[in-house]
Amino acid sequence: MSLVLLGGSLVLSGCGGIGTISRATAPTDLYTLTPKSTFDTGLPRLRQQLTVEEPTASSAVNTDQVAVQPTPYRFEYLPRARWVDRAPVMLQTLLIESYENSGKVGAVGRSSVGLRPDYMIVSDLREFQARLPKANSESEALEIHVMLNIKIVDAFDDHIIGSKTFERVSISPSDEMDDIVLAFDEALGKSMRRAVEWSVKTIYSHGQRNPRPTLR
C-alpha cells in the first residue's frame, strides 16, 4: 500500500506492502493548525509571567514537512504539503496563543522577546506524524499520533516543579489532505488543552506553597 498525492488529494493505492511516497513537482500547499480557545472555567488565575521555550524534537519531526511513519522504523513525508513552519516552532506559537486564550495567565511569551519569567514551559515534541494502517488491516484510515512532554521550570531557583506527558491519537476520516490536517488539529488541540490546564494548576499550587514577589 502506498501514499500518492493526486489532484490535491492523498490516496492509498496498491496492496503489495507499503511503498514509497511519490515526490510530485506540483506547487506545495501550506497548512497550519489552531490554538485552543476553550478551557475549564474553574482554572485559577496566575499573576506569574511565563515563557514558552521552543520545543525540542527529533530530526524526524523537526521539519515543516508532514511526516508519515509507514513502519516503526521509517519516516517519509507527504509530497506537495507542508506546515507553515517547522513543527516545534508551530507548536510554540500555538501554546503561547492557547495560554493567552485561557485568560488565566498574566503574561506569556517567548524568551527571545526579553520577558523575565517566573516560570518556563519547556517541552519535547515526541510524536507528530501519521501512521499508515497495517498491511493486513481492512481499514485505510490514517492514525495521527501526537505526544508532547511538558516540564515546568521555576525560574527563581532553576528547578523543575512538574513534568507530564500528553498523548492523543486521532483518526482521519479519509485520505484527503484536509481531513488529515483536521485530525492533526484534533490530536494536538486536545493535548494542548490538557497541557495548559495542568500547567496552570501546577504553577498556581506551587506559587501558593512558595509565595515570593514575581519577577519584573
Tab-separated table of C-alpha atoms in Angstrom:
chain	number	residue	atom	x	y	z
A	1	MET	CA	0.000	0.000	0.000
A	2	SER	CA	1.478	3.391	-0.954
A	3	LEU	CA	0.589	7.022	-0.472
A	4	VAL	CA	0.270	9.170	-3.574
A	5	LEU	CA	-0.932	12.752	-3.838
A	6	LEU	CA	-3.115	13.234	-6.915
A	7	GLY	CA	-5.160	16.303	-7.773
A	8	GLY	CA	-4.735	17.730	-4.286
A	9	SER	CA	-5.953	14.527	-2.610
A	10	LEU	CA	-3.994	11.883	-0.769
A	11	VAL	CA	-4.983	8.429	-1.980
A	12	LEU	CA	-3.987	4.974	-0.832
A	13	SER	CA	-3.231	2.552	-3.608
A	14	GLY	CA	-1.826	-0.922	-4.134
A	15	CYS	CA	-1.931	-3.878	-1.836
A	16	GLY	CA	1.516	-5.427	-2.061
A	17	GLY	CA	3.007	-3.774	1.005
A	18	ILE	CA	3.866	-0.205	1.905
A	19	GLY	CA	5.633	1.636	-0.883
A	20	THR	CA	7.499	4.902	-1.130
A	21	ILE	CA	5.611	8.180	-1.088
A	22	SER	CA	5.863	9.797	-4.510
A	23	ARG	CA	7.580	13.159	-4.776
A	24	ALA	CA	5.419	15.347	-7.003
A	25	THR	CA	6.770	18.541	-8.542
A	26	ALA	CA	3.482	20.455	-8.361
A	27	PRO	CA	3.239	23.583	-6.126
A	28	THR	CA	3.270	22.924	-2.400
A	29	ASP	CA	0.200	23.584	-0.222
A	30	LEU	CA	0.849	25.114	3.218
A	31	TYR	CA	-1.168	24.048	6.262
A	32	THR	CA	-1.494	25.397	9.781
A	33	LEU	CA	-3.183	24.278	12.987
A	34	THR	CA	-5.240	26.200	15.540
A	35	PRO	CA	-4.689	27.157	19.201
A	36	LYS	CA	-7.125	26.086	21.892
A	37	SER	CA	-9.689	28.645	22.991
A	38	THR	CA	-11.920	26.730	25.424
A	39	PHE	CA	-10.747	25.630	28.861
A	40	ASP	CA	-12.034	24.557	32.237
A	41	THR	CA	-13.818	27.596	33.673
A	42	GLY	CA	-12.526	26.679	37.128
A	43	LEU	CA	-8.887	27.295	36.260
A	44	PRO	CA	-7.128	29.563	38.774
A	45	ARG	CA	-5.741	32.900	37.633
A	46	LEU	CA	-1.963	33.324	37.608
A	47	ARG	CA	-0.107	36.543	38.389
A	48	GLN	CA	3.172	34.975	37.314
A	49	GLN	CA	4.813	35.554	33.953
A	50	LEU	CA	5.572	32.565	31.711
A	51	THR	CA	7.860	31.933	28.785
A	52	VAL	CA	7.292	29.073	26.374
A	53	GLU	CA	10.569	27.733	25.018
A	54	GLU	CA	10.823	26.259	21.524
A	55	PRO	CA	10.131	22.532	21.925
A	56	THR	CA	12.858	20.020	21.278
A	57	ALA	CA	12.143	17.264	18.752
A	58	SER	CA	13.891	14.515	16.856
A	59	SER	CA	15.009	15.319	13.325
A	60	ALA	CA	12.152	13.148	12.010
A	61	VAL	CA	9.534	15.701	13.109
A	62	ASN	CA	11.705	18.826	13.467
A	63	THR	CA	10.694	19.867	9.973
A	64	ASP	CA	7.956	21.701	8.089
A	65	GLN	CA	7.170	18.523	6.179
A	66	VAL	CA	4.133	16.415	7.088
A	67	ALA	CA	5.602	13.222	8.476
A	68	VAL	CA	4.241	9.737	7.829
A	69	GLN	CA	5.548	6.629	9.558
A	70	PRO	CA	4.831	3.659	7.291
A	71	THR	CA	6.690	1.276	9.626
A	72	PRO	CA	8.002	1.647	13.193
A	73	TYR	CA	11.482	2.101	11.708
A	74	ARG	CA	10.986	4.537	8.830
A	75	PHE	CA	9.685	8.061	8.241
A	76	GLU	CA	8.541	9.530	4.949
A	77	TYR	CA	6.960	12.868	4.057
A	78	LEU	CA	3.881	13.802	2.095
A	79	PRO	CA	4.559	15.480	-1.241
A	80	ARG	CA	3.043	18.859	-2.080
A	81	ALA	CA	2.091	19.535	1.563
A	82	ARG	CA	3.992	21.396	4.265
A	83	TRP	CA	3.320	23.038	7.601
A	84	VAL	CA	3.643	26.812	7.712
A	85	ASP	CA	6.735	26.406	9.910
A	86	ARG	CA	8.819	23.676	11.492
A	87	ALA	CA	6.568	21.619	13.753
A	88	PRO	CA	8.285	22.694	17.034
A	89	VAL	CA	8.084	26.391	16.100
A	90	MET	CA	4.432	25.995	15.123
A	91	LEU	CA	3.734	24.245	18.448
A	92	GLN	CA	5.485	27.021	20.401
A	93	THR	CA	3.286	29.648	18.752
A	94	LEU	CA	0.122	27.619	19.339
A	95	LEU	CA	0.973	27.026	23.009
A	96	ILE	CA	1.549	30.756	23.593
A	97	GLU	CA	-1.769	31.602	21.938
A	98	SER	CA	-3.526	28.874	23.931
A	99	TYR	CA	-2.193	30.247	27.238
A	100	GLU	CA	-3.350	33.706	26.182
A	101	ASN	CA	-6.766	32.375	25.165
A	102	SER	CA	-7.239	30.806	28.589
A	103	GLY	CA	-7.469	34.295	30.099
A	104	LYS	CA	-5.758	32.921	33.225
A	105	VAL	CA	-2.134	33.926	32.652
A	106	GLY	CA	-0.837	37.411	33.456
A	107	ALA	CA	1.793	37.435	30.716
A	108	VAL	CA	3.213	34.805	28.404
A	109	GLY	CA	5.649	34.935	25.522
A	110	ARG	CA	8.931	33.722	24.062
A	111	SER	CA	12.158	34.209	25.994
A	112	SER	CA	13.569	35.899	22.889
A	113	VAL	CA	11.302	38.931	23.445
A	114	GLY	CA	13.073	39.733	26.727
A	115	LEU	CA	10.289	38.688	29.094
A	116	ARG	CA	11.624	37.879	32.569
A	117	PRO	CA	9.656	34.783	33.529
A	118	ASP	CA	8.637	33.420	36.864
A	119	TYR	CA	8.216	30.012	35.212
A	120	MET	CA	9.413	28.487	31.943
A	121	ILE	CA	7.430	25.969	29.923
A	122	VAL	CA	9.915	23.520	28.419
A	123	SER	CA	8.520	20.883	26.092
A	124	ASP	CA	9.581	17.967	23.938
A	125	LEU	CA	7.554	17.067	20.839
A	126	ARG	CA	7.974	13.283	20.791
A	127	GLU	CA	5.340	12.243	18.252
A	128	PHE	CA	3.856	14.306	15.434
A	129	GLN	CA	3.134	12.046	12.494
A	130	ALA	CA	0.564	9.999	10.657
A	131	ARG	CA	0.811	6.228	10.694
A	132	LEU	CA	-0.360	4.030	7.864
A	133	PRO	CA	-2.738	1.151	8.535
A	134	LYS	CA	-1.090	-2.217	8.948
A	135	ALA	CA	-0.627	-4.233	5.773
A	136	ASN	CA	-3.252	-6.805	6.829
A	137	SER	CA	-5.746	-4.199	8.065
A	138	GLU	CA	-9.083	-3.789	6.311
A	139	SER	CA	-9.151	-0.111	7.287
A	140	GLU	CA	-7.373	2.517	5.195
A	141	ALA	CA	-7.754	5.223	7.850
A	142	LEU	CA	-4.624	7.078	8.871
A	143	GLU	CA	-3.840	7.355	12.581
A	144	ILE	CA	-2.492	10.736	13.685
A	145	HIS	CA	-0.165	10.477	16.690
A	146	VAL	CA	0.759	13.463	18.858
A	147	MET	CA	2.811	13.202	22.033
A	148	LEU	CA	4.386	16.068	23.948
A	149	ASN	CA	6.126	16.186	27.287
A	150	ILE	CA	5.793	19.402	29.302
A	151	LYS	CA	8.183	20.444	32.049
A	152	ILE	CA	7.602	23.485	34.261
A	153	VAL	CA	10.793	25.168	35.454
A	154	ASP	CA	10.786	27.624	38.368
A	155	ALA	CA	12.988	30.426	37.003
A	156	PHE	CA	13.805	31.643	40.538
A	157	ASP	CA	15.802	28.558	41.506
A	158	ASP	CA	16.042	26.766	38.133
A	159	HIS	CA	14.104	23.783	39.473
A	160	ILE	CA	11.633	21.534	37.657
A	161	ILE	CA	8.371	21.623	39.613
A	162	GLY	CA	6.383	19.300	37.361
A	163	SER	CA	6.648	17.061	34.319
A	164	LYS	CA	3.844	15.341	32.438
A	165	THR	CA	3.357	13.698	29.051
A	166	PHE	CA	0.253	14.284	26.952
A	167	GLU	CA	-0.631	11.926	24.126
A	168	ARG	CA	-3.512	11.716	21.698
A	169	VAL	CA	-4.371	9.595	18.667
A	170	SER	CA	-6.944	10.816	16.151
A	171	ILE	CA	-8.271	9.035	13.090
A	172	SER	CA	-8.501	10.815	9.758
A	173	PRO	CA	-11.950	10.037	8.301
A	174	SER	CA	-10.468	9.905	4.796
A	175	ASP	CA	-7.162	10.168	2.980
A	176	GLU	CA	-7.945	13.715	1.800
A	177	MET	CA	-5.290	16.187	2.948
A	178	ASP	CA	-7.867	18.463	4.589
A	179	ASP	CA	-9.129	15.546	6.692
A	180	ILE	CA	-5.586	14.588	7.667
A	181	VAL	CA	-4.882	18.151	8.821
A	182	LEU	CA	-8.144	18.235	10.800
A	183	ALA	CA	-7.083	15.013	12.555
A	184	PHE	CA	-3.713	16.590	13.404
A	185	ASP	CA	-5.581	19.634	14.721
A	186	GLU	CA	-7.835	17.483	16.918
A	187	ALA	CA	-4.976	15.432	18.358
A	188	LEU	CA	-2.733	18.422	19.023
A	189	GLY	CA	-5.610	20.569	20.301
A	190	LYS	CA	-6.706	18.055	22.910
A	191	SER	CA	-3.099	17.528	24.016
A	192	MET	CA	-2.517	21.288	24.320
A	193	ARG	CA	-5.712	21.851	26.268
A	194	ARG	CA	-4.724	19.249	28.854
A	195	ALA	CA	-1.169	20.618	28.970
A	196	VAL	CA	-2.297	24.212	29.532
A	197	GLU	CA	-4.823	23.275	32.223
A	198	TRP	CA	-2.350	21.018	34.040
A	199	SER	CA	0.462	23.584	33.944
A	200	VAL	CA	-1.726	26.470	35.133
A	201	LYS	CA	-2.962	24.404	38.085
A	202	THR	CA	0.572	23.187	38.878
A	203	ILE	CA	2.041	26.697	38.802
A	204	TYR	CA	-0.789	28.065	40.941
A	205	SER	CA	-0.307	25.344	43.568
A	206	HIS	CA	3.451	25.853	43.599
A	207	GLY	CA	3.033	29.609	43.968
A	208	GLN	CA	0.650	29.120	46.890
A	209	ARG	CA	3.179	26.915	48.670
A	210	ASN	CA	6.152	29.115	47.788
A	211	PRO	CA	4.994	32.749	47.857
A	212	ARG	CA	7.515	35.273	46.626
A	213	PRO	CA	7.455	38.518	44.654
A	214	THR	CA	7.030	37.811	40.958
A	215	LEU	CA	9.898	38.778	38.654
A	216	ARG	CA	9.566	42.027	36.750
